XYZ file of C-alpha atoms in Angstrom:
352
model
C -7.750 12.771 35.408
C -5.951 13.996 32.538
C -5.595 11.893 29.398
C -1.959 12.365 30.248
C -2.367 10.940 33.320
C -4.800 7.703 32.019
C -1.613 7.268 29.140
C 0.500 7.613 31.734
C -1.441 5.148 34.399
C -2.002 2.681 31.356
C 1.563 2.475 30.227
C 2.651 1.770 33.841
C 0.353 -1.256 34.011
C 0.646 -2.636 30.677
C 3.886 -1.562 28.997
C 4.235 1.118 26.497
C 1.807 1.167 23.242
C 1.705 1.041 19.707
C 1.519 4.327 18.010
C -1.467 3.367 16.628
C -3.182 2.567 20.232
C -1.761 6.443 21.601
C -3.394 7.715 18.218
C -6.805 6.103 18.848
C -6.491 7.160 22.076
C -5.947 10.970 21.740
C -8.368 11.052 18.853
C -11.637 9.105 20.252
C -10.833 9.247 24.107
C -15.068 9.895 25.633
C -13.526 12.472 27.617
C -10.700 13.804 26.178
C -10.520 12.847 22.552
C -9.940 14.992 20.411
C -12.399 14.871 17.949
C -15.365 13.568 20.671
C -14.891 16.950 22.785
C -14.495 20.082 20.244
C -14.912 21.389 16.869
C -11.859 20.964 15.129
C -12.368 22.746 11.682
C -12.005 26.470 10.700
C -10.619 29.694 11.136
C -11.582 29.595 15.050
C -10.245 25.793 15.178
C -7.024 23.507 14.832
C -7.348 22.872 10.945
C -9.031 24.098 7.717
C -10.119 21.712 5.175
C -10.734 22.212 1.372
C -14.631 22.430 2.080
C -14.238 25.172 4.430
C -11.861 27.227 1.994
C -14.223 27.457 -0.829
C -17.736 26.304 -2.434
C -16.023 25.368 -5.750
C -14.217 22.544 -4.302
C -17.461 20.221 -3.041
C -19.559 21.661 -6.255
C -17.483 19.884 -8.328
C -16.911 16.861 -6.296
C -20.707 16.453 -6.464
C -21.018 17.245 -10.316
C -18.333 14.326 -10.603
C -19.781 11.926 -8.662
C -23.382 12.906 -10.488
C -21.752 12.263 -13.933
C -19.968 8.846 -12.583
C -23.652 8.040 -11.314
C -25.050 9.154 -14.688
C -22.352 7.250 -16.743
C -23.164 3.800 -14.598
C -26.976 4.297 -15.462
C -28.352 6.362 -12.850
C -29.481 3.456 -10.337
C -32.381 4.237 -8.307
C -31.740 4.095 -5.116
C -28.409 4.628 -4.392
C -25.935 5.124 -1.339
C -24.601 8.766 -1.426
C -21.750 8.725 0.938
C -19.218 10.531 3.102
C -16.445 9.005 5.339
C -15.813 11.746 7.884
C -17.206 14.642 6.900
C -16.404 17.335 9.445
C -19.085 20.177 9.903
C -21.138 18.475 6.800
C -19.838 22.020 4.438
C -18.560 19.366 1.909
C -22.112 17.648 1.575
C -23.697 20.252 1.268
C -22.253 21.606 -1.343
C -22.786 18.923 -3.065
C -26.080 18.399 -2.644
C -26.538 22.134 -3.886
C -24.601 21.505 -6.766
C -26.157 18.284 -8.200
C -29.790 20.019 -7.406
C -30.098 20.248 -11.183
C -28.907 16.917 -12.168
C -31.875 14.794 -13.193
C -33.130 11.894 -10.738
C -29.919 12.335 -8.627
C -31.517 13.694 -5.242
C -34.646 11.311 -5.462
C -32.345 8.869 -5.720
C -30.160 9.575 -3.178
C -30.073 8.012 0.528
C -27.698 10.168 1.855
C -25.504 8.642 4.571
C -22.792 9.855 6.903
C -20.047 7.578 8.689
C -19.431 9.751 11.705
C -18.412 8.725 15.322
C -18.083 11.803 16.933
C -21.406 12.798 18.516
C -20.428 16.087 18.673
C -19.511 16.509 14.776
C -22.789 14.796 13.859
C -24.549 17.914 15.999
C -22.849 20.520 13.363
C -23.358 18.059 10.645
C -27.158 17.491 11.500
C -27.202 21.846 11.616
C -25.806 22.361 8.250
C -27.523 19.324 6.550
C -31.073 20.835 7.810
C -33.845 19.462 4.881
C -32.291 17.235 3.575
C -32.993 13.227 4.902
C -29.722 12.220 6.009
C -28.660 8.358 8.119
C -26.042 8.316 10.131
C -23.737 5.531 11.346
C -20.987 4.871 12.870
C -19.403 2.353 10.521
C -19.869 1.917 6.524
C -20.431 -1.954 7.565
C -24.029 -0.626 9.068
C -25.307 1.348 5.473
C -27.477 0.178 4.065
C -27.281 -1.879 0.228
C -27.015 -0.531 -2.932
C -24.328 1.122 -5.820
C -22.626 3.499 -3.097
C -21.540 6.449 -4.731
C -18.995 7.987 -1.990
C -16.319 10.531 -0.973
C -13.140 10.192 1.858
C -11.880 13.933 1.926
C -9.241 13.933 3.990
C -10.597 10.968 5.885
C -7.858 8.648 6.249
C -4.979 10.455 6.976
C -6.699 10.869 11.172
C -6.928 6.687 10.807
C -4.483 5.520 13.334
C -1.006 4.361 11.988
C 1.199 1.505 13.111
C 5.042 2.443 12.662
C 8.073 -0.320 12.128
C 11.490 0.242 11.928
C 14.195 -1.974 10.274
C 16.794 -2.865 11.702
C 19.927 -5.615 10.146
C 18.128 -8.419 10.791
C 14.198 -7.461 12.088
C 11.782 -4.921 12.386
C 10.690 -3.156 15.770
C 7.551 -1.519 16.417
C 7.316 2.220 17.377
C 5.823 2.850 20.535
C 5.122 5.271 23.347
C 6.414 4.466 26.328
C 7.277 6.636 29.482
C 10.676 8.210 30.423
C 11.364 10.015 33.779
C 7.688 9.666 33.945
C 6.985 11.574 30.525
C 5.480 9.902 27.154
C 8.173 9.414 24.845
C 8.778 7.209 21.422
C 10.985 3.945 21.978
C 11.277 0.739 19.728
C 9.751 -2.976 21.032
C 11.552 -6.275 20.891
C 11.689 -7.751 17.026
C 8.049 -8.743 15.705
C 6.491 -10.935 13.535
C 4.097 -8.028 13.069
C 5.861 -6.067 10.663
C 5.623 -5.377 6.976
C 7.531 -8.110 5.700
C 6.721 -7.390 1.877
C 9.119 -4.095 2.243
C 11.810 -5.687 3.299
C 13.428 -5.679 -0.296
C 12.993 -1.455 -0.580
C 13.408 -0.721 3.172
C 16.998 0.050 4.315
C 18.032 -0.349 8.164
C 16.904 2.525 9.941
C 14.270 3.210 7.590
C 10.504 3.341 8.710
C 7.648 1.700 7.274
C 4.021 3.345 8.804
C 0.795 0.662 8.036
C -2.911 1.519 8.454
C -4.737 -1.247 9.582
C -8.083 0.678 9.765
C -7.666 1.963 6.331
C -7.102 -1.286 4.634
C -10.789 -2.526 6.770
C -12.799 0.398 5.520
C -11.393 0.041 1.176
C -12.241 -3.566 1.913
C -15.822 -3.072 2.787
C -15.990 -0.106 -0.267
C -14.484 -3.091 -2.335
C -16.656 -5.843 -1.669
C -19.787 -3.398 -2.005
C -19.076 -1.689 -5.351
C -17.684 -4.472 -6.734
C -21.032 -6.148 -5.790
C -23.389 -3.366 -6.803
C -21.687 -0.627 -8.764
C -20.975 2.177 -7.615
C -17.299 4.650 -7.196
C -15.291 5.980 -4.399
C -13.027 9.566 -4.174
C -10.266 9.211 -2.414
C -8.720 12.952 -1.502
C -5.968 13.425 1.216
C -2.456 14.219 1.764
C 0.344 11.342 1.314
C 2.193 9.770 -1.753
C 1.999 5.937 -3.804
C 4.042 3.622 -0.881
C 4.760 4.725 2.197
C 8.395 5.523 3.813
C 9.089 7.485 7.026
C 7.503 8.680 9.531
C 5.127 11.274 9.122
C 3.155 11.367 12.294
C 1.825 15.158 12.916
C 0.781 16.815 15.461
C -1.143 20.348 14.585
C -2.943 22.883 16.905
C -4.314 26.609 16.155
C -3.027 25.629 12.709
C 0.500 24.938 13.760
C 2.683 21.940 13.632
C 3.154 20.341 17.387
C 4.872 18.349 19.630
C 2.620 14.870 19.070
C 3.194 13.889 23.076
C 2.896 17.078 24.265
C -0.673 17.546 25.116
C -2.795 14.230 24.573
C -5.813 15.033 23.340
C -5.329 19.181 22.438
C -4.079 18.574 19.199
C -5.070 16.626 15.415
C -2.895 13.862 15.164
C -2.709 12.264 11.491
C 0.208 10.779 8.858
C 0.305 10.919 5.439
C -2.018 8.328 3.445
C 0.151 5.654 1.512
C -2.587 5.740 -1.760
C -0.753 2.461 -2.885
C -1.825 -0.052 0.160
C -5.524 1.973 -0.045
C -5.365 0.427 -4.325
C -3.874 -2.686 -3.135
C -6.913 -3.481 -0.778
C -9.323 -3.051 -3.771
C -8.568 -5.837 -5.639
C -11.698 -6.074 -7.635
C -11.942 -2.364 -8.690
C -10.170 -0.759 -10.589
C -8.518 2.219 -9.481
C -7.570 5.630 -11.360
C -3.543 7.116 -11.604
C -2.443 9.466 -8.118
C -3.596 12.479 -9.367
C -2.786 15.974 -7.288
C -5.850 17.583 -6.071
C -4.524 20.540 -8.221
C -4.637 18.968 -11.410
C -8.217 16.951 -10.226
C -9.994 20.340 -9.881
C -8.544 21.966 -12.920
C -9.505 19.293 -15.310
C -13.032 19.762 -13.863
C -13.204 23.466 -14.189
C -12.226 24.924 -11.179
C -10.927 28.217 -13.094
C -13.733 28.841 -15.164
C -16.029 28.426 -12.522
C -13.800 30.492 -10.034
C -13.873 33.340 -12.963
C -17.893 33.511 -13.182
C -18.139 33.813 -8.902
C -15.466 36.296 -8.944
C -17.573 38.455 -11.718
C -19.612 39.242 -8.576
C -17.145 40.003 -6.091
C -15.144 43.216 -5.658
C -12.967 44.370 -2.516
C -12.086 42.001 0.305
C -14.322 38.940 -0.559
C -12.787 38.979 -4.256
C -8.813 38.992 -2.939
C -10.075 36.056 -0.273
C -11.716 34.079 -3.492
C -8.787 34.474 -5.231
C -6.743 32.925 -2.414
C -9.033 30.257 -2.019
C -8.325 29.541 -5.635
C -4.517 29.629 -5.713
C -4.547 27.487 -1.715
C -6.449 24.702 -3.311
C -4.730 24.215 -6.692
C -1.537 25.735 -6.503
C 1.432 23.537 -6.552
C 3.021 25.482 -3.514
C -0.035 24.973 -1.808
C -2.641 21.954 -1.534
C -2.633 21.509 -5.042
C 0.418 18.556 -5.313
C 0.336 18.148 -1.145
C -3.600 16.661 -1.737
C -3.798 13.817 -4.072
C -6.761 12.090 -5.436
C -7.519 8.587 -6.158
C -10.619 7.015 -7.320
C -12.277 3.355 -7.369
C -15.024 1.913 -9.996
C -16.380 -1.169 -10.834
C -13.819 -3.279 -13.616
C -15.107 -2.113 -16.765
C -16.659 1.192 -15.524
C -16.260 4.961 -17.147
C -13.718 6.234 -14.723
C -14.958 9.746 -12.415
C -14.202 12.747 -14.840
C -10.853 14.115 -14.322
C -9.042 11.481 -13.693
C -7.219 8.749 -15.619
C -7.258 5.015 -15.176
């Protein structure tokens, strides 16, 4: 059976679902999911991160996170962490990176939240020699100032969508027409986001991320707790306003019903409900991932690896350049936001 067909079978008996539920389902399905039954990233795949276009980006996501370690007193141990972290590319380049950082790998327990069995395969691959735990939730690392990075990590973190009407708000949901999947609104619902209801016009529509708020909760309570700083970096904007549920396959946008399970679903992060769920960090300003990686070097270092190159690999370094800071590009699309204990040196290149 199709996970068409068990969408399909489930609406029938139940009713239509949340957007949220189809989401979770077309993502983490055992048999069909999307990210439990291929390799999503790359050239050969659906999507291409900012890892997987160029070393310079996770060098200098490590050398940040080393100084914000450095700056909070170089704790020994600590919790170096990623929340999703695809074929493990970003890791590793930070853990090449920081080699020459004093203290910072024998202080490291290196930890990986990943579900996907299949992803921690290719992780486990690339990440061979180094000691690395892996778990399914953050909830199961273990204690101690957790030094982590999200890249592009909760935009695939299932969204519930609301829509305001005069006098309520409905839920968005998939339901079944002529016995195809198709969007429809629910009754009125005490679920909704009640606190927009001064900014939200009718017919406007408000996505929330349940998940999302769970997981800055957990990265709250811990750093507050025992030091530490998180790096946010994703697509999305400060509060959230229409819906921006996408569908993308062989790197092009899709139809989101169309083929359960064959194709990334995500929405764009609202960075203002992740700051609001850390109420005892402080958080730095939205800053574009453009602007992030130039205030860390990205040119200069780009300059000394292209002193090597000539031909072919020098025009695709080049690219890889411009595609990750360029405003037409993923330099003001990505934005970055970052979490340290109140009082705490904020990560270099960004602003509190």
């Amino acid at each position: 059976m199709s996970l068409a067909d068990k969408l399909r079978a489930r609406i029938e008996g139940t009713g239509p679902m949340s957007v949220a539920d189809f989401m979770a389902e077309c993502l983490l399905d055992p048999e069909h999911g999307y990210y439990t039954t291929r390799d999503p990233f790359g050239t050969a795949g659906d999507f291409t991160t900012s890892p997987e276009i160029s070393q310079m980006f996770g060098e200098l996501v490590g050398l940040c996170l080393a100084q914000g370690w450095m700056e909070q007193g170089s704790p020994t141990p600590f919790v170096l962490a990623e929340l999703g972290p695809g074929r493990g590319t970003l890791l590793a380049d930070i853990l090449r990176a920081t080699r020459g950082v004093p203290g910072f790998h024998d202080a490291a327990r290196i930890v990986l939240v990943e579900a996907s069995p299949r992803l921690r395969e290719r992780q486990q691959a690339t990440l061979t020699g180094y000691g690395v735990t892996w778990v399914d939730t953050l909830e199961d690392a273990p204690n101690g100032p957790l030094f982590l990075v999200a890249n592009e990590f909760f935009d695939a973190l299932p969204v519930r969508q609301f829509q305001r009407d005069a006098d309520d708000w409905r839920e968005r949901q998939v339901g079944l027409k002529d016995g195809a999947l198709t969007f429809g609104l629910g009754g009125p619902t005490a679920h909704a986001p009640l606190d927009r209801w001064t900014d939200a016009q009718p017919g406007d529509l408000v996505e929330l991320r349940p998940a999302a708020d769970a997981v800055i909760a957990e990265i709250d309570r811990r750093i507050a707790a025992q030091g530490g700083a998180a790096l946010v970096i994703d697509y999305g904007d400060w509060h959230s306003l229409g819906d921006t549920l996408q569908a993308v396959a062989k790197h092009e946008a899709a139809d989101p019903l169309a083929n359960p399970g064959a194709a990334d679903l995500t929405a764009h992060v609202d960075f203002e409900a992740l700051a609001v769920a850390a109420p005892r960090l402080t958080h730095s300003r939205l800053t574009p991932q453009g602007v992030f990686l130039e205030r860390l070097g990205i040119t200069a270092r780009a300059q000394a690896l292209a002193a090597r190159l000539e031909g072919e690999p020098l025009t695709r370094h080049v690219a890889a350049h411009r595609r990750l800071t360029h405003p037409d590009e993923m330099g003001t699309l990505f934005k970055t936001l970052a979490f340290v204990p109140e009082g705490a040196a904020m990560l270099p290149g960004l602003e509190t």
